[in-house]
Amino acid sequence: MKDIPENYKFLSSHEWAKLEEDGKVTVGISDYAQDQLGDIVFIELPEIDSEVNQGDEAAVVESVKAASEVYSPVSGKVIDVNSSLEDSPETVNLSAFEEGWFFKIEATDISELENLLLPEQYSEHCQD
């Protein structure tokens, strides 16, 4: 497995959350998840201004192998989406932790991040 960035937190379902300096939370799927899915061919992103709760389905990712729900790691309002993924979903395969982000949330309760797995916990989870 590739190195997991230290400043990311994870749901056990393989979504990552990164708290940005401006207090917003960027969300994507892990490198492990994209590797398990295989070649990603389609991504359905959430609507901007939609409200999500922690653990709710917020997006869908489809690969040549399967379709999978993407769950929100925190509650809040979707304030931005990575619309470039609509034309180039394979970006997630190439750069899951950077260019392949899915959406950004204005969190209603930033402390929800404390419920997520730390990188070392997530790495152990992936080996189980």
N, CA, C and O atoms as a MOPAC input file, in Angstrom:
PM7 MOZYME 1SCF
protein

 N      0.84600 1    -1.18300 1     0.00000 1
 C      0.00000 1     0.00000 1     0.00000 1
 C      0.89000 1     1.24400 1     0.00000 1
 O      1.91800 1     1.29300 1     0.67400 1
 N      0.47100 1     2.23700 1    -0.76600 1
 C      1.22300 1     3.48900 1    -0.80500 1
 C      1.16200 1     4.17000 1     0.55300 1
 O      0.30400 1     3.86700 1     1.38300 1
 N      2.08300 1     5.09000 1     0.75900 1
 C      2.08600 1     5.84400 1     2.01100 1
 C      0.76700 1     6.59000 1     2.18200 1
 O      0.21900 1     7.14400 1     1.22900 1
 N      0.27700 1     6.59200 1     3.39800 1
 C     -0.95400 1     7.29800 1     3.72800 1
 C     -0.56900 1     8.63900 1     4.34200 1
 O      0.18400 1     8.68000 1     5.31500 1
 N     -1.07900 1     9.74400 1     3.78200 1
 C     -0.73800 1    11.05400 1     4.34700 1
 C     -1.12900 1    11.15600 1     5.81700 1
 O     -2.19700 1    10.69300 1     6.21700 1
 N     -0.26500 1    11.75900 1     6.60700 1
 C     -0.47300 1    11.84500 1     8.05200 1
 C     -1.65300 1    12.71100 1     8.45100 1
 O     -2.27900 1    12.45000 1     9.47800 1
 N     -1.97500 1    13.73300 1     7.67100 1
 C     -3.01400 1    14.67600 1     8.07800 1
 C     -4.40300 1    14.29100 1     7.55100 1
 O     -5.29800 1    15.13400 1     7.48500 1
 N     -4.57900 1    13.02700 1     7.17900 1
 C     -5.86700 1    12.53100 1     6.70800 1
 C     -6.45300 1    11.60400 1     7.77600 1
 O     -5.72300 1    10.97600 1     8.54300 1
 N     -7.79800 1    11.53300 1     7.80700 1
 C     -8.49900 1    10.59100 1     8.67100 1
 C     -9.45200 1     9.79200 1     7.78900 1
 O     -9.79100 1    10.21900 1     6.68600 1
 N     -9.88600 1     8.62100 1     8.28200 1
 C    -10.58800 1     7.67600 1     7.42200 1
 C    -11.81800 1     7.06200 1     8.06700 1
 O    -11.86300 1     6.83700 1     9.27700 1
 N    -12.81700 1     6.79600 1     7.23100 1
 C    -13.90300 1     5.91600 1     7.61000 1
 C    -13.43800 1     4.49200 1     7.32900 1
 O    -12.58000 1     4.27900 1     6.47300 1
 N    -13.99300 1     3.52600 1     8.03600 1
 C    -13.61300 1     2.13500 1     7.77000 1
 C    -14.05200 1     1.70300 1     6.37500 1
 O    -13.56100 1     0.70100 1     5.85600 1
 N    -14.97200 1     2.45000 1     5.76100 1
 C    -15.44000 1     2.16100 1     4.40100 1
 C    -14.55500 1     2.79700 1     3.33000 1
 O    -14.92200 1     2.81800 1     2.15500 1
 N    -13.38700 1     3.31600 1     3.72800 1
 C    -12.30000 1     3.75600 1     2.83400 1
 C    -12.41000 1     5.18300 1     2.28700 1
 O    -11.70100 1     5.53200 1     1.34300 1
 N    -13.27700 1     6.00500 1     2.85900 1
 C    -13.28000 1     7.42200 1     2.50900 1
 C    -12.26800 1     8.15100 1     3.39400 1
 O    -12.05000 1     7.78000 1     4.54700 1
 N    -11.65900 1     9.18900 1     2.83400 1
 C    -10.74600 1    10.00100 1     3.63900 1
 C    -11.31200 1    11.39500 1     3.82500 1
 O    -12.12000 1    11.87400 1     3.03000 1
 N    -10.86300 1    12.03400 1     4.90400 1
 C    -11.23300 1    13.41300 1     5.21400 1
 C     -9.96000 1    14.16800 1     5.56500 1
 O     -9.13200 1    13.69600 1     6.34400 1
 N     -9.82200 1    15.33000 1     4.98400 1
 C     -8.67300 1    16.18300 1     5.27300 1
 C     -9.19500 1    17.54600 1     5.71600 1
 O     -9.90000 1    18.22500 1     4.97100 1
 N     -8.83900 1    17.93600 1     6.94000 1
 C     -9.22300 1    19.25100 1     7.45100 1
 C     -8.28800 1    20.28300 1     6.85000 1
 O     -7.07700 1    20.24000 1     7.07000 1
 N     -8.85400 1    21.21300 1     6.09000 1
 C     -8.06000 1    22.25900 1     5.44100 1
 C     -7.83200 1    23.41800 1     6.40400 1
 O     -8.50800 1    23.53800 1     7.42600 1
 N     -6.87700 1    24.26000 1     6.06400 1
 C     -6.54800 1    25.40600 1     6.92000 1
 C     -7.72200 1    26.34600 1     7.11400 1
 O     -7.82200 1    27.01400 1     8.14300 1
 N     -8.62900 1    26.40600 1     6.11500 1
 C     -9.78300 1    27.30400 1     6.21800 1
 C    -10.94800 1    26.67700 1     6.99900 1
 O    -12.02000 1    27.27300 1     7.10000 1
 N    -10.73400 1    25.46600 1     7.55500 1
 C    -11.75800 1    24.81100 1     8.33900 1
 C    -12.70200 1    23.92300 1     7.54400 1
 O    -13.53000 1    23.22700 1     8.13100 1
 N    -12.59300 1    23.93400 1     6.21700 1
 C    -13.40200 1    23.06100 1     5.37600 1
 C    -12.79000 1    21.66000 1     5.37600 1
 O    -11.61400 1    21.48800 1     5.69700 1
 N    -13.59800 1    20.66500 1     5.01400 1
 C    -13.14800 1    19.27800 1     4.98100 1
 C    -13.22100 1    18.77000 1     3.54600 1
 O    -14.28600 1    18.78700 1     2.92800 1
 N    -12.08300 1    18.31800 1     3.01800 1
 C    -12.02300 1    17.72800 1     1.68200 1
 C    -12.18700 1    16.22200 1     1.83400 1
 O    -11.65500 1    15.62200 1     2.76700 1
 N    -12.93600 1    15.60900 1     0.89700 1
 C    -13.28800 1    14.19100 1     0.98800 1
 C    -12.92500 1    13.47400 1    -0.30200 1
 O    -13.08200 1    14.02000 1    -1.39500 1
 N    -12.43900 1    12.25000 1    -0.16500 1
 C    -12.16800 1    11.39400 1    -1.31900 1
 C    -12.15100 1     9.94600 1    -0.87700 1
 O    -12.52100 1     9.62900 1     0.25300 1
 N    -11.71800 1     9.06500 1    -1.77300 1
 C    -11.54600 1     7.66200 1    -1.39200 1
 C    -10.05700 1     7.36000 1    -1.33800 1
 O     -9.24700 1     8.00800 1    -2.00200 1
 N     -9.71900 1     6.37400 1    -0.54300 1
 C     -8.30700 1     6.07200 1    -0.31800 1
 C     -7.66000 1     5.40300 1    -1.51800 1
 O     -8.33300 1     4.89900 1    -2.41700 1
 N     -6.35000 1     5.41400 1    -1.50400 1
 C     -5.58600 1     4.72400 1    -2.53100 1
 C     -5.89200 1     3.23000 1    -2.50000 1
 O     -5.96800 1     2.58200 1    -3.54400 1
 N     -6.06600 1     2.69300 1    -1.30800 1
 C     -6.42100 1     1.27400 1    -1.16300 1
 C     -7.76100 1     0.99700 1    -1.85700 1
 O     -7.89900 1     0.00800 1    -2.57600 1
 N     -8.74600 1     1.87800 1    -1.63400 1
 C    -10.07300 1     1.69600 1    -2.22900 1
 C    -10.00900 1     1.74500 1    -3.74900 1
 O    -10.60700 1     0.90300 1    -4.41900 1
 N     -9.29100 1     2.72200 1    -4.30400 1
 C     -9.23800 1     2.80600 1    -5.76000 1
 C     -8.53000 1     1.59900 1    -6.33700 1
 O     -8.87800 1     1.13200 1    -7.42200 1
 N     -7.52800 1     1.08500 1    -5.61300 1
 C     -6.80400 1    -0.09700 1    -6.07600 1
 C     -7.72600 1    -1.31900 1    -6.08300 1
 O     -7.68200 1    -2.12900 1    -7.00900 1
 N     -8.55300 1    -1.44800 1    -5.05400 1
 C     -9.48900 1    -2.57200 1    -4.97300 1
 C    -10.57900 1    -2.47800 1    -6.03800 1
 O    -11.02800 1    -3.49600 1    -6.56300 1
 N    -11.00100 1    -1.25700 1    -6.35300 1
 C    -12.03700 1    -1.05900 1    -7.36300 1
 C    -11.52500 1    -1.32500 1    -8.78000 1
 O    -12.27600 1    -1.79800 1    -9.63200 1
 N    -10.28000 1    -1.03000 1    -9.02600 1
 C     -9.75000 1    -1.14500 1   -10.38800 1
 C    -10.01100 1     0.14300 1   -11.15700 1
 O    -10.19700 1     1.20200 1   -10.55800 1
 N    -10.02300 1     0.05300 1   -12.46500 1
 C    -10.16000 1     1.24100 1   -13.31000 1
 C    -11.51100 1     1.92000 1   -13.09600 1
 O    -12.56300 1     1.34200 1   -13.36700 1
 N    -11.45800 1     3.16200 1   -12.60100 1
 C    -12.67400 1     3.92200 1   -12.33300 1
 C    -13.15700 1     4.56000 1   -13.63200 1
 O    -12.39700 1     5.21300 1   -14.34800 1
 N    -14.46200 1     4.35000 1   -13.91800 1
 C    -15.01900 1     4.80500 1   -15.19300 1
 C    -16.10300 1     5.86800 1   -15.04600 1
 O    -16.45500 1     6.52300 1   -16.02700 1
 N    -16.63900 1     6.05100 1   -13.83400 1
 C    -17.70600 1     7.03200 1   -13.64400 1
 C    -17.78600 1     7.41900 1   -12.17400 1
 O    -17.61800 1     6.58400 1   -11.28600 1
 N    -18.04700 1     8.69900 1   -11.93500 1
 C    -18.24700 1     9.18900 1   -10.56800 1
 C    -19.47000 1    10.09900 1   -10.55700 1
 O    -19.58000 1    11.03000 1   -11.35500 1
 N    -20.37900 1     9.81200 1    -9.64500 1
 C    -21.54100 1    10.67000 1    -9.42600 1
 C    -21.27300 1    11.48800 1    -8.17600 1
 O    -21.18900 1    10.94400 1    -7.07500 1
 N    -21.13900 1    12.78900 1    -8.34600 1
 C    -20.80500 1    13.68400 1    -7.24300 1
 C    -22.06800 1    14.24300 1    -6.60600 1
 O    -23.11800 1    14.27200 1    -7.24800 1
 N    -21.98600 1    14.68700 1    -5.35500 1
 C    -23.17000 1    15.28200 1    -4.70700 1
 C    -23.46800 1    16.66400 1    -5.28600 1
 O    -22.62500 1    17.27300 1    -5.94500 1
 N    -24.65600 1    17.13300 1    -5.03100 1
 C    -25.05700 1    18.48100 1    -5.44400 1
 C    -24.44000 1    19.50400 1    -4.49300 1
 O    -24.41700 1    19.29800 1    -3.27900 1
 N    -23.94000 1    20.60600 1    -5.05100 1
 C    -23.46000 1    21.70300 1    -4.20600 1
 C    -24.65400 1    22.23800 1    -3.41300 1
 O    -25.76600 1    22.33000 1    -3.93200 1
 N    -24.41000 1    22.58400 1    -2.16300 1
 C    -25.40500 1    23.07100 1    -1.19600 1
 C    -26.25200 1    21.95000 1    -0.59700 1
 O    -27.12800 1    22.22500 1     0.22400 1
 N    -26.01500 1    20.69000 1    -0.98700 1
 C    -26.76200 1    19.60400 1    -0.35100 1
 C    -26.21800 1    19.37300 1     1.05700 1
 O    -25.03400 1    19.58300 1     1.32300 1
 N    -27.09700 1    18.94200 1     1.94200 1
 C    -26.72800 1    18.65200 1     3.33100 1
 C    -26.46500 1    17.16000 1     3.46000 1
 O    -27.22900 1    16.34500 1     2.94400 1
 N    -25.38400 1    16.79900 1     4.14800 1
 C    -25.05900 1    15.39700 1     4.39100 1
 C    -24.79900 1    15.19900 1     5.88600 1
 O    -24.36500 1    16.11200 1     6.58800 1
 N    -25.07300 1    13.99600 1     6.34400 1
 C    -24.75800 1    13.61900 1     7.71700 1
 C    -23.59900 1    12.64600 1     7.69500 1
 O    -23.38400 1    11.93600 1     6.71200 1
 N    -22.85700 1    12.61900 1     8.78300 1
 C    -21.74300 1    11.68500 1     8.87500 1
 C    -22.26000 1    10.27000 1     8.62600 1
 O    -23.21800 1     9.82800 1     9.26000 1
 N    -21.61300 1     9.56700 1     7.69400 1
 C    -21.99300 1     8.19600 1     7.37800 1
 C    -23.02700 1     8.05700 1     6.27400 1
 O    -23.29700 1     6.94500 1     5.81900 1
 N    -23.61300 1     9.17400 1     5.83400 1
 C    -24.59200 1     9.13200 1     4.74300 1
 C    -23.90300 1     8.92400 1     3.40000 1
 O    -22.76200 1     9.34300 1     3.20200 1
 N    -24.61500 1     8.26900 1     2.47900 1
 C    -24.12200 1     8.17000 1     1.10900 1
 C    -24.12500 1     9.56900 1     0.49800 1
 O    -25.13100 1    10.27700 1     0.55800 1
 N    -22.99600 1     9.96100 1    -0.08900 1
 C    -22.89300 1    11.30000 1    -0.66200 1
 C    -22.52500 1    11.27000 1    -2.14400 1
 O    -22.79800 1    12.22700 1    -2.86800 1
 N    -21.91400 1    10.18800 1    -2.59600 1
 C    -21.48400 1    10.07900 1    -3.98500 1
 C    -21.44600 1     8.59500 1    -4.36100 1
 O    -21.61900 1     7.71900 1    -3.51300 1
 N    -21.21700 1     8.33700 1    -5.64700 1
 C    -21.08100 1     6.96400 1    -6.13200 1
 C    -19.87400 1     6.91100 1    -7.05500 1
 O    -19.64700 1     7.81700 1    -7.85700 1
 N    -19.10500 1     5.84000 1    -6.93000 1
 C    -17.96600 1     5.61800 1    -7.81200 1
 C    -18.17000 1     4.27100 1    -8.50100 1
 O    -18.47700 1     3.27000 1    -7.85500 1
 N    -17.99600 1     4.26400 1    -9.81700 1
 C    -18.14900 1     3.02700 1   -10.57900 1
 C    -16.83300 1     2.69400 1   -11.25400 1
 O    -16.14000 1     3.55900 1   -11.79100 1
 N    -16.51300 1     1.40800 1   -11.20700 1
 C    -15.30700 1     0.92800 1   -11.87200 1
 C    -15.69200 1    -0.19300 1   -12.82900 1
 O    -16.86300 1    -0.55200 1   -12.94700 1
 N    -14.69700 1    -0.73500 1   -13.50300 1
 C    -14.96200 1    -1.85900 1   -14.39000 1
 C    -15.40400 1    -3.08500 1   -13.59100 1
 O    -16.00500 1    -4.00500 1   -14.14600 1
 N    -15.10800 1    -3.09700 1   -12.29100 1
 C    -15.45700 1    -4.24000 1   -11.43600 1
 C    -16.79400 1    -4.07400 1   -10.72300 1
 O    -17.56600 1    -5.02800 1   -10.63000 1
 N    -17.07900 1    -2.86200 1   -10.21400 1
 C    -18.24000 1    -2.68300 1    -9.34300 1
 C    -18.60300 1    -1.21800 1    -9.18900 1
 O    -17.84800 1    -0.32400 1    -9.57300 1
 N    -19.78800 1    -0.99400 1    -8.61300 1
 C    -20.18900 1     0.35200 1    -8.19300 1
 C    -20.15300 1     0.36700 1    -6.67400 1
 O    -20.46100 1    -0.63300 1    -6.02500 1
 N    -19.77600 1     1.50600 1    -6.11400 1
 C    -19.65300 1     1.60000 1    -4.66700 1
 C    -20.10500 1     2.97200 1    -4.19900 1
 O    -19.83100 1     3.98700 1    -4.83900 1
 N    -20.80500 1     2.98200 1    -3.06800 1
 C    -21.22600 1     4.24400 1    -2.47100 1
 C    -20.02400 1     4.91200 1    -1.80300 1
 O    -19.10500 1     4.24600 1    -1.32600 1
 N    -20.05700 1     6.23200 1    -1.78300 1
 C    -19.04800 1     7.02400 1    -1.08200 1
 C    -19.79100 1     7.74100 1     0.04300 1
 O    -20.73700 1     8.49100 1    -0.19900 1
 N    -19.34800 1     7.49800 1     1.27500 1
 C    -20.02600 1     8.03200 1     2.44700 1
 C    -19.31300 1     9.28200 1     2.95700 1
 O    -18.09700 1     9.42300 1     2.83000 1
 N    -20.09800 1    10.17700 1     3.53400 1
 C    -19.53400 1    11.41400 1     4.06900 1
 C    -18.89900 1    11.16600 1     5.43900 1
 O    -19.54300 1    10.61500 1     6.33100 1
 N    -17.64300 1    11.56800 1     5.60600 1
 C    -16.99100 1    11.37800 1     6.90000 1
 C    -17.43000 1    12.37000 1     7.97400 1
 O    -17.19300 1    12.14500 1     9.16100 1
 N    -18.06200 1    13.45900 1     7.56700 1
 C    -18.55900 1    14.46300 1     8.51600 1
 C    -19.91300 1    14.99100 1     8.04100 1
 O    -20.27600 1    14.84400 1     6.87400 1
 N    -20.64100 1    15.59800 1     8.95000 1
 C    -21.91700 1    16.23300 1     8.62400 1
 C    -21.66700 1    17.67400 1     8.18900 1
 O    -20.72600 1    18.32000 1     8.64900 1
 N    -22.51900 1    18.16200 1     7.30200 1
 C    -22.41000 1    19.54700 1     6.88900 1
 C    -22.99400 1    19.78100 1     5.51200 1
 O    -23.79000 1    18.99000 1     5.00700 1
 N    -22.57600 1    20.89700 1     4.91400 1
 C    -23.07800 1    21.28800 1     3.59800 1
 C    -21.96900 1    21.12800 1     2.56600 1
 O    -20.83500 1    21.55700 1     2.78200 1
 N    -22.31300 1    20.50300 1     1.44100 1
 C    -21.36800 1    20.36500 1     0.33300 1
 C    -21.18300 1    21.74400 1    -0.29000 1
 O    -22.14700 1    22.35900 1    -0.74600 1
 N    -19.93400 1    22.22900 1    -0.30800 1
 C    -19.68100 1    23.57900 1    -0.82500 1
 C    -18.88900 1    23.57900 1    -2.12500 1
 O    -18.78400 1    24.61200 1    -2.78700 1
 N    -18.32800 1    22.42100 1    -2.49800 1
 C    -17.55600 1    22.34100 1    -3.74300 1
 C    -17.47100 1    20.88400 1    -4.16100 1
 O    -17.46600 1    19.98900 1    -3.31700 1
 N    -17.40400 1    20.64700 1    -5.46600 1
 C    -17.18500 1    19.30600 1    -5.99800 1
 C    -16.06300 1    19.37200 1    -7.03000 1
 O    -15.82600 1    20.40800 1    -7.65200 1
 N    -15.38600 1    18.25300 1    -7.19500 1
 C    -14.29600 1    18.16500 1    -8.17000 1
 C    -14.89700 1    17.77400 1    -9.51200 1
 O    -14.85300 1    16.60800 1    -9.90500 1
 N    -15.46300 1    18.76100 1   -10.21600 1
 C    -16.18500 1    18.48400 1   -11.45700 1
 C    -15.28500 1    17.91800 1   -12.55100 1
 O    -15.78900 1    17.34700 1   -13.51800 1
 N    -13.97500 1    18.06000 1   -12.42300 1
 C    -13.06900 1    17.48200 1   -13.43100 1
 C    -13.16200 1    15.95200 1   -13.43500 1
 O    -12.80200 1    15.31500 1   -14.42600 1
 N    -13.64100 1    15.35800 1   -12.33700 1
 C    -13.77700 1    13.90300 1   -12.27000 1
 C    -14.88000 1    13.38700 1   -13.18700 1
 O    -14.87400 1    12.21700 1   -13.57000 1
 N    -15.82500 1    14.25500 1   -13.54100 1
 C    -16.90100 1    13.83000 1   -14.44500 1
 C    -16.34600 1    13.46400 1   -15.81400 1
 O    -16.81800 1    12.51700 1   -16.44200 1
 N    -15.35000 1    14.20700 1   -16.28100 1
 C    -14.72700 1    13.92300 1   -17.57700 1
 C    -13.51400 1    13.01600 1   -17.45600 1
 O    -13.15500 1    12.33600 1   -18.41700 1
 N    -12.87800 1    12.99300 1   -16.29400 1
 C    -11.65400 1    12.21000 1   -16.09400 1
 C    -11.70100 1    11.44900 1   -14.77500 1
 O    -10.90800 1    11.72500 1   -13.87500 1
 N    -12.63000 1    10.48300 1   -14.64700 1
 C    -12.74400 1     9.75000 1   -13.38000 1
 C    -11.48400 1     8.95700 1   -13.03300 1
 O    -11.24500 1     8.63700 1   -11.86900 1
 N    -10.68300 1     8.64400 1   -14.04700 1
 C     -9.44600 1     7.88100 1   -13.81300 1
 C     -8.43500 1     8.66300 1   -12.98100 1
 O     -7.45100 1     8.09100 1   -12.51200 1
 N     -8.66000 1     9.95200 1   -12.79200 1
 C     -7.78900 1    10.76500 1   -11.93700 1
 C     -7.70100 1    10.15300 1   -10.54300 1
 O     -6.65500 1    10.22700 1    -9.89900 1
 N     -8.79300 1     9.54800 1   -10.07200 1
 C     -8.79900 1     8.93700 1    -8.74400 1
 C     -7.80700 1     7.77600 1    -8.70300 1
 O     -7.14400 1     7.56900 1    -7.68700 1
 N     -7.69900 1     7.01800 1    -9.79300 1
 C     -6.73800 1     5.91800 1    -9.84100 1
 C     -5.30300 1     6.43700 1    -9.79000 1
 O     -4.42000 1     5.78500 1    -9.23500 1
 N     -5.08100 1     7.59700 1   -10.36400 1
 C     -3.72700 1     8.15400 1   -10.46800 1
 C     -3.31900 1     8.95400 1    -9.23900 1
 O     -2.13700 1     8.99900 1    -8.89800 1
 N     -4.28000 1     9.58700 1    -8.57000 1
 C     -3.95700 1    10.50200 1    -7.47800 1
 C     -5.10100 1    10.56000 1    -6.46800 1
 O     -5.75800 1    11.59000 1    -6.31700 1
 N     -5.33100 1     9.44200 1    -5.78100 1
 C     -6.48300 1     9.34000 1    -4.87000 1
 C     -6.44200 1    10.36600 1    -3.73800 1
 O     -7.48900 1    10.85200 1    -3.30900 1
 N     -5.24900 1    10.69700 1    -3.25300 1
 C     -5.14400 1    11.60100 1    -2.10600 1
 C     -4.94000 1    13.07000 1    -2.47800 1
 O     -4.95800 1    13.93000 1    -1.59700 1
 N     -4.75200 1    13.36700 1    -3.73300 1
 C     -4.50400 1    14.77000 1    -4.10400 1
 C     -5.51700 1    15.24300 1    -5.15400 1
 O     -6.54300 1    15.83000 1    -4.81000 1
 N     -5.22500 1    14.98600 1    -6.42700 1
 C     -6.06400 1    15.48500 1    -7.52300 1
 C     -7.42200 1    14.78600 1    -7.59400 1
 O     -8.36200 1    15.31800 1    -8.18500 1
 N     -7.53000 1    13.59200 1    -6.99200 1
 C     -8.74800 1    12.79600 1    -7.09700 1
 C     -9.76200 1    13.01400 1    -5.99100 1
 O    -10.60600 1    12.15100 1    -5.75100 1
 N     -9.69700 1    14.15700 1    -5.30700 1
 C    -10.69500 1    14.44600 1    -4.27100 1
 C    -12.08700 1    14.53100 1    -4.89600 1
 O    -12.22100 1    14.85700 1    -6.07600 1
 N    -13.12400 1    14.23800 1    -4.10500 1
 C    -14.49300 1    14.21400 1    -4.61000 1
 C    -15.26600 1    15.49900 1    -4.31800 1
 O    -15.81700 1    16.11900 1    -5.22800 1
 N    -15.30500 1    15.89900 1    -3.03400 1
 C    -16.08900 1    17.07500 1    -2.66500 1
 C    -15.54300 1    17.69600 1    -1.38300 1
 O    -14.73400 1    17.10100 1    -0.67100 1
 N    -16.01400 1    18.91600 1    -1.11600 1
 C    -15.62200 1    19.63400 1     0.09800 1
 C    -16.88200 1    19.97500 1     0.88800 1
 O    -17.93700 1    20.28800 1     0.33600 1
 N    -16.71900 1    19.90000 1     2.20300 1
 C    -17.84500 1    20.12700 1     3.10900 1
 C    -17.52400 1    21.24400 1     4.09200 1
 O    -16.41500 1    21.34300 1     4.61700 1
 N    -18.52700 1    22.07700 1     4.32400 1
 C    -18.47900 1    23.00700 1     5.44600 1
 C    -19.11200 1    22.24900 1     6.60400 1
 O    -20.33500 1    22.13000 1     6.68100 1
 N    -18.27900 1    21.73800 1     7.50200 1
 C    -18.74500 1    20.84800 1     8.57200 1
 C    -19.56000 1    21.60200 1     9.61300 1
 O    -19.23300 1    22.73100 1     9.97900 1
 N    -20.62500 1    20.96000 1    10.08300 1
 C    -21.42800 1    21.54800 1    11.14800 1
 C    -20.83300 1    21.24100 1    12.51700 1
 O    -21.06700 1    21.97600 1    13.47600 1
 N    -20.06000 1    20.15100 1    12.61200 1
 C    -19.43800 1    19.77000 1    13.88600 1
 C    -18.08200 1    19.13500 1    13.59100 1
 O    -17.99000 1    17.93300 1    13.34100 1
 N    -17.04400 1    19.94400 1    13.62100 1
 C    -15.70500 1    19.48800 1    13.25200 1
 C    -15.19700 1    18.38200 1    14.18100 1
 O    -14.29400 1    17.62700 1    13.81900 1
 N    -15.78000 1    18.29200 1    15.37800 1
 C    -15.34200 1    17.24500 1    16.30800 1
 C    -15.68700 1    15.84400 1    15.80300 1
 O    -15.15700 1    14.86000 1    16.32000 1
 N    -16.56200 1    15.73600 1    14.80600 1
 C    -16.87000 1    14.42200 1    14.22300 1
 C    -15.61900 1    13.76700 1    13.63900 1
 O    -15.56100 1    12.54400 1    13.50900 1
 N    -14.62800 1    14.57000 1    13.29100 1
 C    -13.36900 1    14.01700 1    12.76400 1
 C    -12.69900 1    13.09600 1    13.78500 1
 O    -11.94800 1    12.19100 1    13.42100 1
 N    -12.98100 1    13.34000 1    15.06700 1
 C    -12.38200 1    12.52100 1    16.12300 1
 C    -12.89800 1    11.08000 1    16.09300 1
 O    -12.27700 1    10.18700 1    16.66900 1
 N    -14.03900 1    10.85100 1    15.41800 1
 C    -14.61700 1     9.50900 1    15.30700 1
 C    -13.95200 1     8.67500 1    14.22200 1
 O    -14.20500 1     7.47500 1    14.11400 1
 N    -13.10300 1     9.30500 1    13.41900 1
 C    -12.51100 1     8.62400 1    12.26500 1
 C    -11.19600 1     7.94300 1    12.63100 1
 O    -10.59800 1     8.22400 1    13.66900 1
 N    -10.76000 1     7.04100 1    11.75200 1
 C     -9.51400 1     6.31200 1    11.95900 1
 C     -8.30900 1     7.18200 1    11.62100 1
 O     -8.32200 1     7.92300 1    10.63800 1
 N     -7.28200 1     7.08700 1    12.43400 1
 C     -5.99900 1     7.72200 1    12.13400 1
 C     -5.29900 1     6.90300 1    11.05600 1
 O     -5.65000 1     5.74100 1    10.85500 1
 N     -4.31100 1     7.47800 1    10.35200 1
 C     -3.65000 1     6.74000 1     9.27300 1
 C     -3.13500 1     5.35400 1     9.67000 1
 O     -3.30300 1     4.39300 1     8.91900 1
 N     -2.51100 1     5.24800 1    10.84200 1
 C     -1.98000 1     3.93700 1    11.24100 1
 C     -3.10600 1     2.94800 1    11.54600 1
 O     -2.97100 1     1.75300 1    11.28100 1
 N     -4.21700 1     3.44100 1    12.10200 1
 C     -5.37600 1     2.57200 1    12.35300 1
 C     -5.98900 1     2.11600 1    11.02800 1
 O     -6.38000 1     0.95900 1    10.87400 1
 N     -6.06400 1     3.04200 1    10.08600 1
 C     -6.62600 1     2.70200 1     8.77400 1
 C     -5.75000 1     1.68000 1     8.06700 1
 O     -6.26000 1     0.73900 1     7.45800 1
 N     -4.45700 1     1.85500 1     8.14000 1
 C     -3.53800 1     0.92200 1     7.51300 1
 C     -3.73200 1    -0.49000 1     8.08500 1
 O     -3.76400 1    -1.47000 1     7.34200 1
 N     -3.86000 1    -0.57700 1     9.40500 1
 C     -4.13100 1    -1.87000 1    10.04100 1
 C     -5.46000 1    -2.44500 1     9.59400 1
 O     -5.57300 1    -3.64700 1     9.35500 1
 N     -6.47100 1    -1.58800 1     9.47900 1
 C     -7.80000 1    -2.00700 1     9.02100 1
 C     -7.72100 1    -2.63100 1     7.61800 1
 O     -8.39100 1    -3.62600 1     7.34000 1
 N     -6.91700 1    -2.05300 1     6.75800 1
 C     -6.79600 1    -2.54600 1     5.38200 1
 C     -6.07400 1    -3.88100 1     5.32100 1
 O     -6.22700 1    -4.62500 1     4.35200 1
 N     -5.29500 1    -4.18900 1     6.33700 1
 C     -4.55400 1    -5.45500 1     6.34700 1
 C     -5.37100 1    -6.58800 1     6.95000 1
 O     -5.00200 1    -7.75600 1     6.83100 1
 N     -6.48700 1    -6.24300 1     7.60000 1
 C     -7.32300 1    -7.28900 1     8.21100 1
 C     -8.05200 1    -8.11400 1     7.16500 1
 O     -8.79400 1    -9.03300 1     7.51000 1

